XYZ file of C-alpha atoms in Angstrom:
696
model
C 29.744 27.038 18.944
C 31.538 28.210 15.804
C 34.857 26.800 17.024
C 33.557 23.209 16.933
C 33.456 23.212 13.135
C 37.002 24.571 12.792
C 38.862 21.909 14.783
C 40.437 19.054 12.761
C 39.100 16.266 15.019
C 40.407 13.278 13.019
C 43.940 12.485 11.894
C 44.855 10.446 8.814
C 44.232 7.172 10.720
C 40.670 8.219 11.615
C 41.520 8.751 15.285
C 40.533 11.814 17.304
C 43.433 14.218 17.410
C 43.149 17.039 19.994
C 46.045 18.923 21.474
C 45.958 20.727 24.840
C 45.007 24.070 23.293
C 42.125 22.492 21.352
C 40.803 20.800 24.492
C 40.884 24.002 26.517
C 39.112 25.940 23.764
C 36.453 23.249 23.367
C 35.800 23.061 27.102
C 35.610 26.847 27.337
C 33.166 27.030 24.427
C 31.034 24.226 25.918
C 30.915 26.089 29.233
C 29.891 29.374 27.633
C 27.181 27.659 25.569
C 26.201 25.453 28.544
C 26.445 22.459 26.218
C 26.971 19.795 28.860
C 26.554 16.899 26.432
C 29.463 18.009 24.233
C 31.511 18.910 27.301
C 31.064 15.392 28.675
C 32.259 14.013 25.328
C 35.492 15.977 25.687
C 35.776 14.828 29.320
C 35.365 11.193 28.214
C 38.052 11.657 25.548
C 40.450 13.010 28.179
C 39.869 9.968 30.385
C 40.156 7.435 27.539
C 43.290 9.062 26.153
C 44.752 9.339 29.672
C 45.344 13.063 29.231
C 44.332 14.040 32.783
C 47.602 13.722 34.637
C 48.720 15.281 37.916
C 50.201 18.312 36.205
C 47.215 19.001 33.893
C 45.652 21.541 36.286
C 44.302 23.765 33.504
C 42.181 20.971 31.987
C 40.839 20.030 35.420
C 39.954 23.674 36.089
C 38.167 23.830 32.732
C 36.122 20.751 33.643
C 35.159 22.243 37.021
C 34.092 25.420 35.243
C 32.044 23.383 32.719
C 30.102 21.382 35.312
C 29.598 24.420 37.564
C 28.134 26.556 34.792
C 25.904 23.705 33.607
C 24.383 23.249 37.069
C 26.129 20.014 38.068
C 27.783 21.452 41.168
C 28.105 18.045 42.852
C 30.169 16.722 39.903
C 32.250 19.902 39.907
C 32.899 19.496 43.645
C 33.855 15.828 43.170
C 36.429 16.771 40.521
C 37.684 19.614 42.715
C 38.120 17.387 45.776
C 39.974 14.753 43.687
C 42.494 17.250 42.342
C 45.992 16.308 43.548
C 47.122 19.861 42.956
C 45.013 23.042 42.970
C 45.733 26.646 42.097
C 43.838 29.913 42.608
C 41.827 29.345 39.417
C 40.640 25.962 40.751
C 39.255 27.601 43.866
C 37.775 30.474 41.875
C 35.970 28.129 39.472
C 34.270 26.070 42.176
C 33.350 29.199 44.167
C 31.853 30.891 41.105
C 29.756 27.780 40.467
C 28.435 27.718 44.016
C 27.650 31.446 43.884
C 25.824 31.048 40.565
C 23.494 28.441 42.088
C 22.902 30.224 45.393
C 25.184 28.274 47.735
C 26.636 31.324 49.452
C 27.611 29.684 52.751
C 29.689 27.056 50.869
C 31.596 29.854 49.115
C 32.549 31.434 52.446
C 33.723 28.057 53.769
C 35.723 27.348 50.599
C 37.487 30.700 50.900
C 38.520 29.878 54.467
C 39.865 26.474 53.345
C 41.735 28.059 50.455
C 43.573 30.364 52.848
C 44.024 27.951 55.771
C 44.538 24.595 53.972
C 46.164 25.379 50.617
C 47.811 28.566 51.908
C 46.712 30.464 48.802
C 45.718 34.120 48.646
C 42.435 35.097 46.944
C 42.751 37.147 43.783
C 40.432 39.990 42.790
C 37.883 37.652 41.175
C 37.651 35.330 44.173
C 37.401 38.278 46.544
C 34.555 39.747 44.470
C 32.807 36.345 44.507
C 33.044 36.122 48.300
C 31.799 39.705 48.659
C 28.777 38.832 46.493
C 27.965 36.019 48.927
C 28.266 38.441 51.850
C 25.832 40.757 50.040
C 23.331 37.981 49.338
C 23.340 36.697 52.930
C 23.812 40.110 54.612
C 27.048 38.854 56.244
C 28.326 42.250 57.341
C 31.171 41.054 59.598
C 32.574 38.732 56.919
C 32.195 41.536 54.375
C 34.226 43.900 56.544
C 36.924 41.224 56.898
C 37.060 41.007 53.098
C 37.350 44.800 52.967
C 40.279 44.632 55.374
C 41.982 41.966 53.264
C 41.374 43.998 50.085
C 42.924 47.061 51.709
C 45.910 45.122 53.037
C 46.561 43.267 49.763
C 46.016 46.278 47.520
C 43.111 44.583 45.714
C 40.877 47.467 46.741
C 42.314 49.455 43.832
C 40.785 47.017 41.332
C 37.458 48.290 39.975
C 35.990 44.778 40.154
C 36.609 44.566 43.908
C 35.542 48.154 44.551
C 32.141 47.561 42.940
C 31.605 44.386 44.967
C 32.464 46.260 48.184
C 30.057 49.084 47.350
C 27.241 46.595 46.795
C 28.058 44.664 49.974
C 27.866 47.778 52.153
C 24.668 48.901 50.434
C 22.966 45.541 50.928
C 24.072 45.423 54.564
C 22.464 48.854 55.142
C 25.783 50.586 55.822
C 25.258 53.648 53.632
C 28.250 55.432 55.128
C 30.535 52.504 54.258
C 29.137 52.300 50.723
C 29.802 55.986 50.091
C 33.273 55.771 51.647
C 34.221 53.094 49.109
C 32.375 54.888 46.289
C 34.375 58.078 46.887
C 37.707 56.231 47.207
C 40.071 55.570 44.272
C 39.901 54.263 41.632
C 37.363 56.587 40.020
C 33.859 55.192 40.238
C 32.463 53.810 36.996
C 28.866 53.093 36.020
C 29.077 49.648 37.660
C 30.014 51.297 40.983
C 26.933 53.483 40.823
C 24.776 50.561 39.704
C 25.955 48.612 42.744
C 25.215 51.303 45.303
C 21.892 52.224 43.673
C 20.813 48.582 43.624
C 21.558 48.235 47.308
C 19.888 51.502 48.314
C 16.755 50.736 46.284
C 16.514 47.225 47.718
C 16.753 48.769 51.195
C 14.145 51.423 50.219
C 16.575 54.198 51.202
C 15.127 56.580 48.640
C 16.732 59.872 49.678
C 20.236 58.408 49.482
C 19.287 56.735 46.189
C 18.207 60.109 44.786
C 21.480 61.723 45.946
C 23.483 58.884 44.361
C 21.551 59.160 41.118
C 22.334 62.872 40.844
C 26.005 62.179 41.555
C 26.036 59.445 38.910
C 24.556 61.784 36.275
C 27.320 64.309 37.088
C 30.184 61.769 37.104
C 29.288 59.343 34.304
C 28.746 59.950 30.618
C 25.327 59.058 29.259
C 26.998 56.651 26.792
C 28.145 54.558 29.768
C 24.598 53.758 30.861
C 23.654 50.098 30.582
C 20.435 48.169 31.177
C 20.987 47.981 34.943
C 21.491 51.759 35.111
C 18.242 52.352 33.242
C 16.320 49.994 35.520
C 17.662 51.799 38.601
C 16.851 55.254 37.197
C 13.313 54.153 36.347
C 12.882 52.662 39.829
C 13.797 55.996 41.419
C 11.404 57.883 39.112
C 8.634 55.398 39.900
C 9.201 55.629 43.642
C 8.991 59.446 43.598
C 6.245 59.437 40.921
C 8.479 61.794 38.944
C 6.875 61.517 35.508
C 8.978 64.300 33.961
C 12.273 62.611 34.852
C 10.795 59.248 33.896
C 10.001 60.529 30.397
C 13.536 61.931 30.093
C 14.910 58.525 31.092
C 12.617 56.884 28.510
C 14.010 59.203 25.832
C 17.594 58.310 26.774
C 16.726 54.611 26.740
C 15.407 54.946 23.188
C 18.570 56.806 22.098
C 20.774 54.066 23.572
C 18.629 51.347 21.979
C 18.035 49.705 25.360
C 14.245 49.622 25.063
C 14.396 46.031 23.767
C 15.922 44.866 27.066
C 13.272 42.805 28.886
C 14.037 44.213 32.342
C 14.219 47.796 31.081
C 10.859 47.356 29.359
C 9.266 45.959 32.524
C 10.686 48.874 34.520
C 9.257 51.414 32.055
C 5.833 49.782 32.395
C 6.168 49.945 36.182
C 7.294 53.601 36.135
C 4.413 54.810 33.964
C 1.975 52.765 36.022
C 3.159 54.243 39.326
C 2.966 57.727 37.819
C -0.648 57.067 36.806
C 0.076 57.318 33.063
C -2.041 54.343 32.005
C -2.105 55.080 28.253
C 1.678 55.579 28.059
C 2.178 52.436 30.116
C 0.055 50.375 27.734
C 1.826 51.813 24.666
C 5.208 50.798 26.094
C 3.890 47.344 26.942
C 2.352 46.769 23.514
C 5.581 47.549 21.610
C 7.783 45.287 23.751
C 9.119 42.537 21.514
C 9.644 40.100 24.362
C 7.391 39.706 27.378
C 7.757 37.266 30.249
C 5.721 36.682 33.391
C 7.506 39.587 35.130
C 6.469 42.008 32.372
C 2.869 40.814 32.386
C 2.694 40.965 36.169
C 4.165 44.496 36.151
C 1.373 45.857 33.942
C -1.323 43.907 35.803
C -0.020 45.371 39.077
C -0.042 48.861 37.550
C -3.683 48.450 36.538
C -4.481 47.285 40.081
C -2.617 50.227 41.619
C -4.633 52.648 39.473
C -7.913 50.868 40.317
C -8.373 49.675 36.730
C -9.550 46.309 38.014
C -11.564 45.279 34.971
C -8.672 46.101 32.619
C -6.371 43.900 34.717
C -8.725 40.929 34.520
C -9.241 41.409 30.768
C -5.496 41.631 30.152
C -4.991 38.370 32.035
C -7.086 36.664 29.342
C -4.528 37.898 26.775
C -1.714 36.608 28.977
C -3.412 33.212 29.105
C -3.844 33.287 25.338
C -0.079 33.869 24.977
C 0.513 30.745 27.141
C 2.479 32.689 29.758
C 2.175 30.822 33.041
C 1.267 33.107 35.978
C 3.415 33.022 39.104
C 2.378 33.647 42.701
C 2.632 37.433 42.294
C 0.422 37.347 39.192
C -2.263 35.456 41.108
C -1.996 37.901 44.010
C -2.560 40.865 41.670
C -5.546 39.179 40.015
C -7.183 38.225 43.314
C -6.752 41.776 44.603
C -8.347 43.049 41.379
C -11.320 40.770 42.077
C -11.466 42.292 45.571
C -11.602 45.767 44.046
C -14.587 44.801 41.900
C -16.149 42.458 44.499
C -16.509 39.713 41.875
C -16.665 36.549 43.929
C -17.312 34.202 40.993
C -14.147 35.167 39.108
C -12.236 35.188 42.394
C -13.406 31.660 43.175
C -12.291 30.439 39.740
C -8.839 31.930 40.389
C -8.842 30.305 43.827
C -9.510 26.921 42.196
C -6.677 27.502 39.726
C -4.306 28.451 42.529
C -5.152 25.171 44.269
C -4.657 23.236 41.030
C -1.168 24.604 40.295
C -0.041 24.251 43.924
C 0.433 27.934 44.791
C -2.045 28.245 47.665
C 0.702 28.011 50.290
C 2.517 31.137 49.096
C 1.916 33.821 51.713
C 1.335 36.544 49.109
C -1.406 34.397 47.517
C -3.005 33.587 50.877
C -3.098 37.287 51.735
C -4.764 38.117 48.416
C -7.360 35.385 49.017
C -8.168 36.825 52.457
C -8.566 40.284 50.924
C -10.725 39.100 48.013
C -13.062 36.911 50.063
C -13.426 39.512 52.817
C -14.194 42.284 50.304
C -16.876 40.048 48.786
C -18.687 39.941 52.137
C -17.543 36.516 53.387
C -15.317 37.468 56.289
C -15.900 34.135 58.066
C -14.604 32.304 54.968
C -11.654 34.709 54.851
C -10.931 33.793 58.461
C -10.828 30.104 57.479
C -8.237 30.888 54.788
C -6.251 32.816 57.400
C -6.364 29.969 59.925
C -5.241 27.409 57.317
C -2.234 29.433 56.117
C 1.109 27.710 56.668
C 3.028 30.980 56.924
C 1.479 34.266 58.031
C 3.153 37.642 57.926
C 2.064 40.979 59.363
C -0.005 41.646 56.223
C -2.022 38.470 56.855
C -2.881 39.589 60.390
C -3.671 43.140 59.272
C -6.053 41.925 56.569
C -8.158 39.781 58.878
C -8.178 42.436 61.640
C -9.362 45.062 59.133
C -11.790 42.592 57.567
C -13.609 41.945 60.831
C -13.573 45.655 61.669
C -14.944 46.606 58.232
C -17.806 44.132 58.748
C -18.708 45.652 62.118
C -17.306 42.709 64.110
C -15.186 44.686 66.545
C -14.926 41.934 69.146
C -13.552 39.449 66.625
C -11.112 42.073 65.344
C -9.724 42.679 68.829
C -9.513 38.919 69.493
C -7.381 38.457 66.377
C -5.095 41.285 67.512
C -4.451 39.571 70.838
C -3.833 36.268 69.027
C -1.341 38.173 66.895
C 0.550 39.290 69.992
C 0.461 35.752 71.421
C 1.983 34.505 68.142
C 4.888 36.967 68.658
C 4.023 38.877 65.491
C 5.010 42.528 65.778
C 2.100 44.861 64.851
C 2.818 47.810 62.572
C 1.247 51.118 61.537
C -1.506 49.465 59.452
C -2.395 47.021 62.229
C -3.529 49.816 64.510
C -5.575 51.537 61.786
C -7.711 48.408 61.503
C -7.776 47.838 65.258
C -8.763 51.373 66.285
C -11.767 51.258 63.954
C -13.038 48.264 65.951
C -12.804 49.880 69.404
C -14.930 51.928 71.733
C -13.709 55.392 72.731
C -11.855 54.504 75.945
C -10.321 51.389 74.446
C -9.301 53.351 71.367
C -7.482 55.967 73.444
C -5.745 53.174 75.380
C -4.390 51.606 72.205
C -3.442 55.026 70.821
C -1.631 56.325 73.896
C -0.135 53.159 75.355
C 0.005 50.081 73.149
C 1.183 51.837 69.996
C 4.083 53.413 71.824
C 4.830 50.104 73.533
C 5.411 48.589 70.089
C 7.318 51.604 68.779
C 4.607 52.680 66.327
C 4.270 56.452 66.024
C 0.574 57.440 65.691
C -0.251 59.131 62.398
C -3.109 60.917 60.685
C -5.051 57.705 59.988
C -4.982 56.705 63.663
C -6.169 60.110 64.858
C -8.920 60.054 62.221
C -10.078 56.731 63.690
C -10.348 58.442 67.096
C -12.527 61.165 65.534
C -14.714 58.380 64.161
C -15.001 56.728 67.594
C -15.943 60.001 69.303
C -18.433 60.782 66.548
C -20.058 57.346 66.746
C -20.581 57.733 70.490
C -22.116 61.211 70.052
C -19.236 63.049 71.742
C -19.034 65.631 68.987
C -17.767 68.536 71.080
C -14.889 66.359 72.309
C -14.113 65.419 68.720
C -14.038 69.071 67.657
C -11.843 70.068 70.614
C -9.536 67.113 69.920
C -9.076 68.280 66.334
C -8.529 71.914 67.280
C -6.041 71.171 70.081
C -4.034 68.627 68.108
C -0.962 69.667 66.065
C -2.028 67.207 63.359
C -2.641 68.635 59.896
C -6.119 67.243 59.304
C -7.184 66.219 55.803
C -10.571 66.051 54.074
C -11.233 62.503 55.345
C -10.879 63.551 58.998
C -13.099 66.623 58.695
C -15.682 64.723 56.671
C -15.708 62.016 59.355
C -16.752 64.669 61.873
C -19.241 66.194 59.408
C -20.846 62.784 58.880
C -21.178 62.396 62.661
C -22.889 65.802 62.804
C -25.276 64.633 60.085
C -26.159 61.393 61.886
C -26.551 63.023 65.324
C -28.257 66.083 63.775
C -25.866 68.610 65.282
C -26.392 71.168 62.543
C -24.635 74.014 64.326
C -21.353 72.129 64.538
C -21.984 70.720 61.065
C -22.077 74.258 59.669
C -18.709 75.090 61.267
C -17.126 71.895 59.977
C -18.520 72.310 56.455
C -17.190 75.890 56.344
C -13.714 74.597 57.228
C -13.968 71.873 54.599
C -15.093 74.206 51.827
C -12.363 76.666 52.740
C -9.762 73.898 52.464
C -11.333 72.120 49.481
C -13.757 74.480 47.681
C -14.681 71.913 45.034
C -15.276 68.908 47.285
C -18.503 67.277 46.052
C -18.869 64.999 49.081
C -18.967 67.947 51.480
C -21.643 69.716 49.422
C -23.839 66.622 49.346
C -23.536 66.086 53.104
C -24.370 69.758 53.696
C -27.429 69.488 51.447
C -28.650 66.393 53.288
C -28.115 68.054 56.679
C -30.111 71.116 55.641
C -32.855 68.852 54.287
C -33.025 66.993 57.615
C -33.611 70.293 59.399
C -36.104 71.315 56.658
C -34.055 74.381 55.769
C -34.998 74.190 52.118
C -33.552 77.575 51.247
C -30.142 76.280 52.350
C -30.619 73.111 50.284
C -31.347 75.213 47.215
C -28.323 77.427 47.974
C -25.977 74.432 48.188
C -27.275 72.964 44.943
C -26.914 76.353 43.270
C -23.315 76.504 44.523
C -22.664 73.076 43.000
C -24.076 74.190 39.653
C -21.976 77.367 39.659
C -18.811 75.372 40.356
C -19.823 72.635 37.913
C -19.697 70.063 40.714
C -21.579 66.911 39.857
C -22.481 64.058 42.138
C -21.053 60.740 41.024
C -23.878 58.575 39.658
C -24.985 55.922 42.135
C -24.428 52.340 40.988
C -25.338 49.088 42.697
C -24.472 45.624 41.482
C -24.948 42.009 42.431
C -23.348 38.831 41.111
C -25.620 36.000 39.991
C -24.016 32.786 38.713
C -20.747 34.574 37.881
C -22.537 37.341 35.949
C -22.471 40.867 37.379
C -25.724 42.837 37.069
C -25.363 46.617 37.456
C -28.248 48.978 38.280
C -28.768 52.741 38.435
C -31.706 54.511 40.055
C -34.989 53.989 38.198
C -33.178 51.564 35.897
C -35.123 50.419 32.832
C -32.193 49.017 30.840
C -32.071 45.553 32.404
C -33.716 42.843 30.306
C -35.914 41.924 33.272
C -36.594 45.475 34.465
C -40.396 45.049 34.454
C -40.207 42.000 36.706
C -37.660 43.723 38.951
C -39.892 46.793 39.358
C -42.847 44.542 40.210
C -40.715 42.750 42.805
C -39.736 46.085 44.379
C -43.382 47.200 44.554
C -44.339 43.952 46.244
C -41.515 44.260 48.777
C -42.452 47.866 49.577
C -46.066 46.842 50.203
C -44.991 44.007 52.500
C -42.572 46.052 54.594
C -45.063 48.901 55.009
C -47.236 46.425 56.911
C -44.299 45.951 59.317
C -43.958 49.694 59.930
C -41.642 50.921 57.168
C -42.145 54.608 56.388
C -40.331 56.114 53.364
C -37.794 58.800 54.307
C -38.730 61.762 52.123
C -36.736 64.399 53.957
C -33.639 64.260 51.775
C -35.725 64.657 48.603
C -36.517 68.092 47.161
C -39.352 69.747 49.084
C -41.144 70.976 45.964
C -41.850 67.466 44.631
C -45.196 65.749 45.235
C -45.204 63.022 47.913
C -46.183 60.342 45.395
C -43.311 61.332 43.106
C -40.894 61.230 46.044
C -42.026 57.716 46.932
C -41.623 56.547 43.331
C -38.144 58.057 43.241
C -37.121 56.377 46.503
C -38.674 53.062 45.547
C -36.370 52.501 42.593
C -33.016 53.460 44.112
C -30.238 51.308 42.665
C -29.648 49.238 45.816
C -33.344 48.331 46.066
C -33.324 47.166 42.437
C -30.181 45.077 43.008
C -31.629 43.539 46.189
C -34.903 42.709 44.429
C -33.083 41.053 41.529
C -30.879 39.011 43.879
C -33.977 37.867 45.782
C -35.554 36.779 42.484
C -32.516 34.786 41.332
C -31.254 33.059 44.480
C -32.713 30.127 46.460
C -34.947 30.868 49.494
C -33.011 31.636 52.690
C -29.740 32.025 50.730
C -27.753 35.139 51.723
C -27.444 37.836 49.065
C -24.663 40.338 48.450
C -25.046 43.788 46.921
C -22.355 46.410 46.344
C -22.681 50.177 45.944
C -20.154 52.776 44.834
C -21.527 55.511 47.161
C -22.812 55.754 50.723
C -26.050 53.816 51.208
C -28.925 56.286 51.580
C -30.933 56.342 54.801
C -34.194 55.270 53.193
C -32.576 52.248 51.513
C -30.866 51.358 54.787
C -34.183 51.464 56.630
C -35.996 49.533 53.884
C -33.304 46.833 53.739
C -33.663 46.168 57.470
C -37.365 45.480 56.931
C -36.696 43.423 53.772
C -34.272 41.178 55.685
C -37.021 40.553 58.221
C -39.881 39.911 55.807
C -37.815 37.637 53.520
C -35.880 35.945 56.356
C -32.700 36.575 54.389
C -29.244 37.788 55.328
C -28.568 40.773 53.089
C -24.986 42.014 52.897
C -24.493 45.454 51.372
C -21.045 46.938 50.899
C -21.088 50.686 50.335
C -18.194 53.124 50.101
C -17.828 53.258 53.903
C -18.288 49.727 55.209
C -20.187 46.442 55.094
C -23.785 46.350 56.294
C -24.991 42.911 57.353
C -28.785 42.941 57.646
C -30.338 40.111 59.659
C -33.842 39.890 61.130
C -34.449 43.624 60.806
C -31.107 44.757 62.239
C -27.879 46.008 60.710
C -24.342 45.308 61.904
C -23.516 49.036 61.673
C -26.027 49.840 64.450
C -27.374 52.605 62.167
C -24.075 54.505 62.160
C -22.285 54.689 58.831
């Protein structure tokens, strides 16, 4: 606003003295600074001094520009409609204002009126404005008409118009059209490449984006790069998890001094996060001078993506301390982090905050609530959230279908799927992964071979792995093996381990040996396979084989992940390991476990010693089994919750067979519902039975 102090406002009589040039400069400066109050003062002076006459089009255009840029589009439109005489700049000013505030359809209509009513031809700026509206609203036909006009009028040779055309074709998914314009004269500049890259990235057309990026590097000097270029380059690196190129881009950003740009900084955080470089990501974040909600949400999402759930929740406390208000995406990330840790108390507090700030009706927040509540063992409550959602998308349906399936409620899962079809929601790849897990064998093959193709979903590895699981659960192990051998699918460790687990449960040790050999040939250092093999040999009392497997693990320095179980009591999470003595109430917990074991033995519980080393005394084996982490967590939850209240326990590994058997008896003797989530699924124990039907 430097110009304001340089204008001699008053003449010798004390009256305001402004000539036409002064007025135009003042209105322009007010518009650029978005100082509406000062602009209105100038407007009032023009009215009082009767300086707005029929031929003062420039001043009227300046006023339209002022009100448009300051957000008063209705006032700008009133002034525009009252103009006795309009020129191309008048039309351009009102259109630019409408575009700035998202009124794209009005811009298209104004352009038609300009041509048909005032008989004026759009200039390059108006044409670029209209093309931007076509891009925003994906109006491909109107965009092509603009292209035709640009070609006919010669405006296509203006760089401004060319860049707008490139972006329009990219956003309308016409890659061929975008490249045709990109390769046409005049020579493409960095803005041309920014436009096509933006469009391709928004359409997730990554291969074309990569090709365009390489072409841009060849055609444009590094000194031409701007903030938008850097954001696009980082987005490509993040999408391909190309850390090497991402670091090179980071180096260039530092050389150009663009690291202080807020959007560039957020993109660097996102790139390092998607490449799994957590320390580098945090370093970039910490040195950013300016952070907004987008930056904070980017790093929280990166922590979530890398399963650093606790770090995400801790960082949110810093965000709160900085008084940065979370948006709907922030809440979604936080709720999904709570799901990853199964911390219902913290999740409920976030739920209350979402309700308080009025964000519960955002679909992305509703989906995160379904995920969090379901992962905390309350699938019925998750279903209530789902039913009360105002707007559901395919993710909402997928989450509740998978939630029921994960809890062993196959019938409910299939019912939701059929409600999904009745609601005219198109299922996708993920939908059928959740659905197939909830089926029997014949039903699973029906969905795989008929319904998926009916909806145009090509079956993939995850779907075929579900079929292996269905065959294994029903004991049809030979069919499962033949299915895997005859299929052209390239099976991964999850698929083969699914079959190996079925061999373990159904005690088909011959097939188990063949499967484990395949697994160890493919993945020699897979700890999970070695542990399953050891347990299978123990079941068949082939102790020499057990010793051999454990020797193999020692030689390869393969270590079993320590088993952890935890339960949440009054918003505090209590974590246990086997034979835990670190808890402040460990003596009382151990006494509670002993009492429970005595009570369930009277009901017929027999400790399962088979998986323990054969050269350990029976009494030692029983002591070892008695204080497994899940038993300690269950005992503590029973001590700290009201009678008949359900309890929830979570474990990072597969629940062992002895603990599974004991928990069935504990649910009966205590008349409690005990929900245990292990690495495979939810187990809901009620009256001596488990929802998994002893298959997990």
